[in-house]
Short mmCIF file of N, CA, C and O in Angstrom, two decimals:
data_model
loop_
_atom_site.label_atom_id
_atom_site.label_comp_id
_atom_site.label_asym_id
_atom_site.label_seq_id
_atom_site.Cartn_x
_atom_site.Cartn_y
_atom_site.Cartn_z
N UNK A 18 101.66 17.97 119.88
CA UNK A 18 101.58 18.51 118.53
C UNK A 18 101.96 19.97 118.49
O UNK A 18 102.44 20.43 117.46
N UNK A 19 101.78 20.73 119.53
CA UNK A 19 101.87 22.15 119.67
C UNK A 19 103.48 22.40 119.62
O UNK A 19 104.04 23.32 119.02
N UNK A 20 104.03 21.50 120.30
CA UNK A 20 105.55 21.63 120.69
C UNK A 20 106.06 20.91 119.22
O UNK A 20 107.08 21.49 118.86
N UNK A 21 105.80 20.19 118.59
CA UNK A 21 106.48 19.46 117.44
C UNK A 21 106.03 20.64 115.65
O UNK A 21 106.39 20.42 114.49
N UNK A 22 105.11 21.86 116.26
CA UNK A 22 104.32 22.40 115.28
C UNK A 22 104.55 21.69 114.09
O UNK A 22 105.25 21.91 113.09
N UNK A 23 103.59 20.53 114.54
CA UNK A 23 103.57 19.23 112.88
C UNK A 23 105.05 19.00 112.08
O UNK A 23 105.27 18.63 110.92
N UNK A 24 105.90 19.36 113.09
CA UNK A 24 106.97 18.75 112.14
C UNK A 24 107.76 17.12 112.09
O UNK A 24 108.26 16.65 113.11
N UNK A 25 107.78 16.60 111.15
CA UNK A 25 108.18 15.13 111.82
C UNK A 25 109.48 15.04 111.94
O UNK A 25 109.92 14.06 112.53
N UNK A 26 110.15 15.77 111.55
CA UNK A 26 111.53 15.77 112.21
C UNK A 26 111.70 16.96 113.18
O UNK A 26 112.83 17.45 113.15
N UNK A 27 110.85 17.51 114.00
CA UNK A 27 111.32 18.25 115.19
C UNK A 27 112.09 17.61 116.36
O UNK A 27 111.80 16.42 116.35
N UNK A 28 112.80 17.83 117.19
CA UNK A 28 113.73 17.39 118.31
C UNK A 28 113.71 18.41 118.97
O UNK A 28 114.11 19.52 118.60
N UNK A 29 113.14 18.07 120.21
CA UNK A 29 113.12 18.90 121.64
C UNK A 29 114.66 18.78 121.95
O UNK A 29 115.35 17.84 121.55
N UNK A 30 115.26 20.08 122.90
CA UNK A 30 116.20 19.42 123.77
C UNK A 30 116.30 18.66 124.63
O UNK A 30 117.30 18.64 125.34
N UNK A 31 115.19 17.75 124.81
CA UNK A 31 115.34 16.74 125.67
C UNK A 31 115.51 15.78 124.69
O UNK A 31 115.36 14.67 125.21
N UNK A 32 115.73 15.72 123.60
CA UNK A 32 115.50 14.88 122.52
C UNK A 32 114.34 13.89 122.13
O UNK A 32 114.44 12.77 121.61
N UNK A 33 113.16 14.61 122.53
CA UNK A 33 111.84 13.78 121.94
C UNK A 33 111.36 14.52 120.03
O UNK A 33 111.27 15.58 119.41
N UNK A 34 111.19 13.18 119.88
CA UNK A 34 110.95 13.39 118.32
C UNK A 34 110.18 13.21 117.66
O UNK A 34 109.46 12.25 117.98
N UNK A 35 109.88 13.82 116.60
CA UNK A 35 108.69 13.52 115.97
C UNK A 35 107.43 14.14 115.93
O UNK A 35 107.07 14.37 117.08
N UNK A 36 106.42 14.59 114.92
CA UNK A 36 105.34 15.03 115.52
C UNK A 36 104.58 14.86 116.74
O UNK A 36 103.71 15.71 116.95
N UNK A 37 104.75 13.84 117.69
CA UNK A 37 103.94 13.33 118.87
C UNK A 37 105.33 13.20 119.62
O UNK A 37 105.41 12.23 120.38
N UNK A 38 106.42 14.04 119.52
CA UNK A 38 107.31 13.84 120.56
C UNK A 38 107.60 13.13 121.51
O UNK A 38 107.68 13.46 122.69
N UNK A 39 107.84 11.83 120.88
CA UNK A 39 108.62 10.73 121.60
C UNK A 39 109.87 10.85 121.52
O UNK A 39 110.62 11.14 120.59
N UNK A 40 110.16 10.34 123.57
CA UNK A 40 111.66 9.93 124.00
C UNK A 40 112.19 8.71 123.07
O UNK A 40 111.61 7.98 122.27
N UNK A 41 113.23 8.78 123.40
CA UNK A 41 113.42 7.55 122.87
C UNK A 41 112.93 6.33 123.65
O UNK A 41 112.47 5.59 122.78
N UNK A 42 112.80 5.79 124.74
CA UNK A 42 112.54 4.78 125.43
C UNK A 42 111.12 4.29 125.26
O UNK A 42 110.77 3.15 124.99
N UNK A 43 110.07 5.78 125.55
CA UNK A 43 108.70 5.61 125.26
C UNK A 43 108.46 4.88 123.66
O UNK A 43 107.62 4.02 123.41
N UNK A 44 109.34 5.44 122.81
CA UNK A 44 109.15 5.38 121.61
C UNK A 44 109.44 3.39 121.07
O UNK A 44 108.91 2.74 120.17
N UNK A 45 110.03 3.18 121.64
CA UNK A 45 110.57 1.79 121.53
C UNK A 45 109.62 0.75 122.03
O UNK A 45 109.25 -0.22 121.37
N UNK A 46 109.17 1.11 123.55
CA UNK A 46 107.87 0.49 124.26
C UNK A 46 106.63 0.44 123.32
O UNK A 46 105.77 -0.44 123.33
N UNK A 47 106.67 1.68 122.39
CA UNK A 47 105.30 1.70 121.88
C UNK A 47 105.63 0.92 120.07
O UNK A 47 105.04 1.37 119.09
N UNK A 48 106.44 -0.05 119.99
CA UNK A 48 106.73 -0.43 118.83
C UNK A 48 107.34 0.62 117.45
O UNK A 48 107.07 0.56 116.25
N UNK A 49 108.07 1.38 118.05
CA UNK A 49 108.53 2.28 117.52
C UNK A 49 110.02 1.83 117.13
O UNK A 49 110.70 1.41 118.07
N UNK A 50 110.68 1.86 115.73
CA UNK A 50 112.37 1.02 115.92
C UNK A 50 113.06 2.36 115.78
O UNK A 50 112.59 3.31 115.15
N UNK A 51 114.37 2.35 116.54
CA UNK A 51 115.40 3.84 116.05
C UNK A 51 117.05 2.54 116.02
O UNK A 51 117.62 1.66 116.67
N UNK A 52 117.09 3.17 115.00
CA UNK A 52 119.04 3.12 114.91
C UNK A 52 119.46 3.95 113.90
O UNK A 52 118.74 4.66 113.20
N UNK A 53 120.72 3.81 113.85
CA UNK A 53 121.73 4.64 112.94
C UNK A 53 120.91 5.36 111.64
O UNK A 53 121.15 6.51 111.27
N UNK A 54 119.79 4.39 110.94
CA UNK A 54 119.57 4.69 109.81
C UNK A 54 118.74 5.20 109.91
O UNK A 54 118.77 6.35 109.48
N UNK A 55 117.17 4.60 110.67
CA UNK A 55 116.32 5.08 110.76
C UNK A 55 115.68 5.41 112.22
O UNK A 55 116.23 4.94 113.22
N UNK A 56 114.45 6.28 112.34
CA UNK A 56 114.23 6.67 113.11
C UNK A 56 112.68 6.96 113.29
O UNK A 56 112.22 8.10 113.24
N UNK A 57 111.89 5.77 113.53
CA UNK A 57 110.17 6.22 113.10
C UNK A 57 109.59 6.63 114.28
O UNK A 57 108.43 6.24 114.47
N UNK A 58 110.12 7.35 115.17
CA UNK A 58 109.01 8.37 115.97
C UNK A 58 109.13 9.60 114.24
O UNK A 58 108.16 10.29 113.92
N UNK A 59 109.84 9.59 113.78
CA UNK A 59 109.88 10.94 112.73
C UNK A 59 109.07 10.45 111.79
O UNK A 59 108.89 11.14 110.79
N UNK A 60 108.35 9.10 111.91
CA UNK A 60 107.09 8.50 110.55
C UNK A 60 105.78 9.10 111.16
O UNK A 60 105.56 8.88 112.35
N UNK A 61 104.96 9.79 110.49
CA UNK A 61 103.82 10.69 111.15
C UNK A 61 102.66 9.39 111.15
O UNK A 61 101.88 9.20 112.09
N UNK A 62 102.71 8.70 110.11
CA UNK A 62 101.43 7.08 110.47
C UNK A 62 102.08 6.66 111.57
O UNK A 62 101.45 6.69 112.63
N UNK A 63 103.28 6.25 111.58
CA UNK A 63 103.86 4.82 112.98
C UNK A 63 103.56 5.60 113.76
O UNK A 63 102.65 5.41 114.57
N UNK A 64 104.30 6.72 113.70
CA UNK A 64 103.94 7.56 115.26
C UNK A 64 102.64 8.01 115.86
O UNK A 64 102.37 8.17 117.05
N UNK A 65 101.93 8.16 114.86
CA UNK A 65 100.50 8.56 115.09
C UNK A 65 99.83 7.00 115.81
O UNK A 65 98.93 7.09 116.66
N UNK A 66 100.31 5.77 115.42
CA UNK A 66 99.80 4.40 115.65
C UNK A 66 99.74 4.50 117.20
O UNK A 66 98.79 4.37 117.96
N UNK A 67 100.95 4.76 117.42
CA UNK A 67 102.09 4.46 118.77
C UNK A 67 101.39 5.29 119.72
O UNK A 67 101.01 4.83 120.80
N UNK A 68 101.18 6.63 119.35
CA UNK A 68 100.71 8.07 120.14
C UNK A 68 99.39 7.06 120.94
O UNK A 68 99.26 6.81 122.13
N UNK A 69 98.61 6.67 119.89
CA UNK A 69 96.94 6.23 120.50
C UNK A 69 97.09 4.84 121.16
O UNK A 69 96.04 4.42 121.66
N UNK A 70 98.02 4.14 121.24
CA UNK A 70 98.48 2.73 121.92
C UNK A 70 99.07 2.95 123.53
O UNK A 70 98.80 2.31 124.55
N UNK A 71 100.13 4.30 123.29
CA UNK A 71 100.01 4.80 124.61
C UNK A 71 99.50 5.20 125.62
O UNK A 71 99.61 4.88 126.80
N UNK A 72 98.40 6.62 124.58
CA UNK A 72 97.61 7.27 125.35
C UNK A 72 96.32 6.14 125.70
O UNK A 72 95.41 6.67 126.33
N UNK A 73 96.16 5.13 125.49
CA UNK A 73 95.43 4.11 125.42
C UNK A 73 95.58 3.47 126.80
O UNK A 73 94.68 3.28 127.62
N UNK A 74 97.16 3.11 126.94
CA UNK A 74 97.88 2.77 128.01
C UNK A 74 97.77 3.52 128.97
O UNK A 74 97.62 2.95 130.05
N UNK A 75 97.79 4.75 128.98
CA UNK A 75 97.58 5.75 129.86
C UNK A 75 96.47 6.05 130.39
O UNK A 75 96.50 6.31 131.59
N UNK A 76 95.43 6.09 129.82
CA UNK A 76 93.60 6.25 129.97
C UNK A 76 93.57 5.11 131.09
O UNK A 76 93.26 5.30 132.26
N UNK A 77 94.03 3.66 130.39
CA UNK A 77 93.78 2.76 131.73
C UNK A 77 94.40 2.82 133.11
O UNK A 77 93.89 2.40 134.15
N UNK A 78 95.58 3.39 132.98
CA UNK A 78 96.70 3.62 134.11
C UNK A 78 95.71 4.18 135.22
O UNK A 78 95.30 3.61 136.24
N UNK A 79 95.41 5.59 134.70
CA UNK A 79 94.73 6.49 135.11
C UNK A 79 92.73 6.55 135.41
O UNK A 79 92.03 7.52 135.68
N UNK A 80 92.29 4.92 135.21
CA UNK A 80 91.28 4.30 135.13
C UNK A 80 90.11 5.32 134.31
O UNK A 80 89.10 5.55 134.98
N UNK A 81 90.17 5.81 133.20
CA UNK A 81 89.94 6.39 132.38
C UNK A 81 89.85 7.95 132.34
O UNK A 81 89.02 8.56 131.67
N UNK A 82 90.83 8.52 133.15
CA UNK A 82 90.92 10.00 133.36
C UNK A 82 91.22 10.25 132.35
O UNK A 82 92.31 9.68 132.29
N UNK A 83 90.98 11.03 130.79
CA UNK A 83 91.67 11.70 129.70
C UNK A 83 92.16 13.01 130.40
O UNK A 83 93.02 13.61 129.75
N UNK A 84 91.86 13.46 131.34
CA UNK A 84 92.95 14.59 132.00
C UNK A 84 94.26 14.01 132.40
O UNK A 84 95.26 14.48 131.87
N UNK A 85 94.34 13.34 133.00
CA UNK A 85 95.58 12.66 133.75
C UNK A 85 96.07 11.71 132.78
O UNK A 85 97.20 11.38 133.14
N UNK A 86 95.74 11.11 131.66
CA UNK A 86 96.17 10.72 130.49
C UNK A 86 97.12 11.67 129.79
O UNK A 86 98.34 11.49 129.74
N UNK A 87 96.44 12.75 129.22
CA UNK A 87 97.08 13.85 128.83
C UNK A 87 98.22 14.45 129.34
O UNK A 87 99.28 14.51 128.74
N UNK A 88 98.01 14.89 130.45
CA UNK A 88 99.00 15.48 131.54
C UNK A 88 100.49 14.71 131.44
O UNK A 88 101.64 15.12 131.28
N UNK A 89 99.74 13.12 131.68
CA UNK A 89 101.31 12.11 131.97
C UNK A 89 101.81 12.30 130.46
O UNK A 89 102.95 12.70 130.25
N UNK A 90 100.84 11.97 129.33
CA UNK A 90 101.82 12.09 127.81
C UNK A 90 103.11 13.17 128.02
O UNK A 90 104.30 13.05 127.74
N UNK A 91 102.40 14.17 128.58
CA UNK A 91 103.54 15.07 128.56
C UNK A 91 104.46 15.36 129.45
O UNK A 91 105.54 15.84 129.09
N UNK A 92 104.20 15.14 130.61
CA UNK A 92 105.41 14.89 131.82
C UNK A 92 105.92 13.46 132.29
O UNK A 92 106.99 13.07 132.77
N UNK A 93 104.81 12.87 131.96
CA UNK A 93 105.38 11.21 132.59
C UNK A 93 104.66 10.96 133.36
O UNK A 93 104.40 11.78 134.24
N UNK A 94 104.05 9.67 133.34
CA UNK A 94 103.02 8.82 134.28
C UNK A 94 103.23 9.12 136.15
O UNK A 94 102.58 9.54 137.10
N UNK A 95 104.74 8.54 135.81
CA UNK A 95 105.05 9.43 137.37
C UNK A 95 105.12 9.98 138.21
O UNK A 95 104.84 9.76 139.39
N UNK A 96 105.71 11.24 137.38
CA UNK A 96 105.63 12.41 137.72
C UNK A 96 103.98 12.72 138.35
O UNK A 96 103.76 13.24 139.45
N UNK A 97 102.90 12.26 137.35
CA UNK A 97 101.14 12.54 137.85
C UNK A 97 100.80 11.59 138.78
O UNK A 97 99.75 11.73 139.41
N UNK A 98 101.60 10.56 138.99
CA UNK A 98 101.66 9.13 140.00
C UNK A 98 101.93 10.29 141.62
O UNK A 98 101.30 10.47 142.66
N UNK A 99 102.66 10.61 141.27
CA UNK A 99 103.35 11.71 142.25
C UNK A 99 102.46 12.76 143.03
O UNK A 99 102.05 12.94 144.18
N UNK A 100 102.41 13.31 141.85
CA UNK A 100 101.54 14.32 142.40
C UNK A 100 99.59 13.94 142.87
O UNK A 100 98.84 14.48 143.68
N UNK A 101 99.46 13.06 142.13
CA UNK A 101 98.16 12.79 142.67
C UNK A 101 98.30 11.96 144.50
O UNK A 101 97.35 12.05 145.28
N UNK A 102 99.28 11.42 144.80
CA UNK A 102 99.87 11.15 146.18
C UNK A 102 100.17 12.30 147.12
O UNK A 102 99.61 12.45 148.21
N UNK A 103 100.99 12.99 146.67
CA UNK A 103 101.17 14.41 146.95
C UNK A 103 99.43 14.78 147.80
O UNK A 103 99.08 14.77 148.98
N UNK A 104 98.79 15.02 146.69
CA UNK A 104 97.35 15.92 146.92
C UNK A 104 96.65 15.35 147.73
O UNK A 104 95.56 15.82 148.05
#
C-alpha cells in the first residue's frame, strides 16, 4: 500500500499494479483477469479480495509466520524460501 500510495492505477517498474501491487502472474493465480481491455489488479474490492487469499496462502506456506508472510508479499515466497535455508 505504501508503494501503490492508494492509487489503483499505480505501476511499479517492475510492472505490479494496483493498490496491493500485483505482478501480473500473482495476479491471475489469485483470480484476478487482465487483457487488452481490462485490468482488475487496478479494481481496489477484487484486488483487496485477492491481496487476503494470498496473504492467506502465504501465512500457511510459512506455517503461520505473519512476518515471513509479509516479507514474501513483497519479495516472493522464494526469495524468503531462500533465505530462511541460507540462515
Amino acid at each position: 500500500l505504501v508503494e501503490s500510495a492508494f492509487k489503483p492505477n499505480a505501476q511499479s517498474r517492475a510492472r505490479a499494479r494496483g493498490v496491493w501491487q500485483f505482478m501480473s502472474g500473482t495476479g491471475r493465480e489469485n483470480g484476478l483477469h487482465q487483457n487488452w481491455f481490462v485490468d482488475e489488479r487496478a479494481d481496489p474490492e477484487k484486488a483487496t479480495v485477492a491481496a487476503a487469499k494470498y496473504l492467506k496462502t502465504l501465512v500457511g506456506m510459512f506455517d503461520g509466520d505473519w512476518h515471513l508472510a509479509l516479507a514474501s508479499y513483497n519479495g516472493g515466497p522464494g526469495r524468503v524460501q531462500k533465505a530462511i535455508k541460507r540462515s
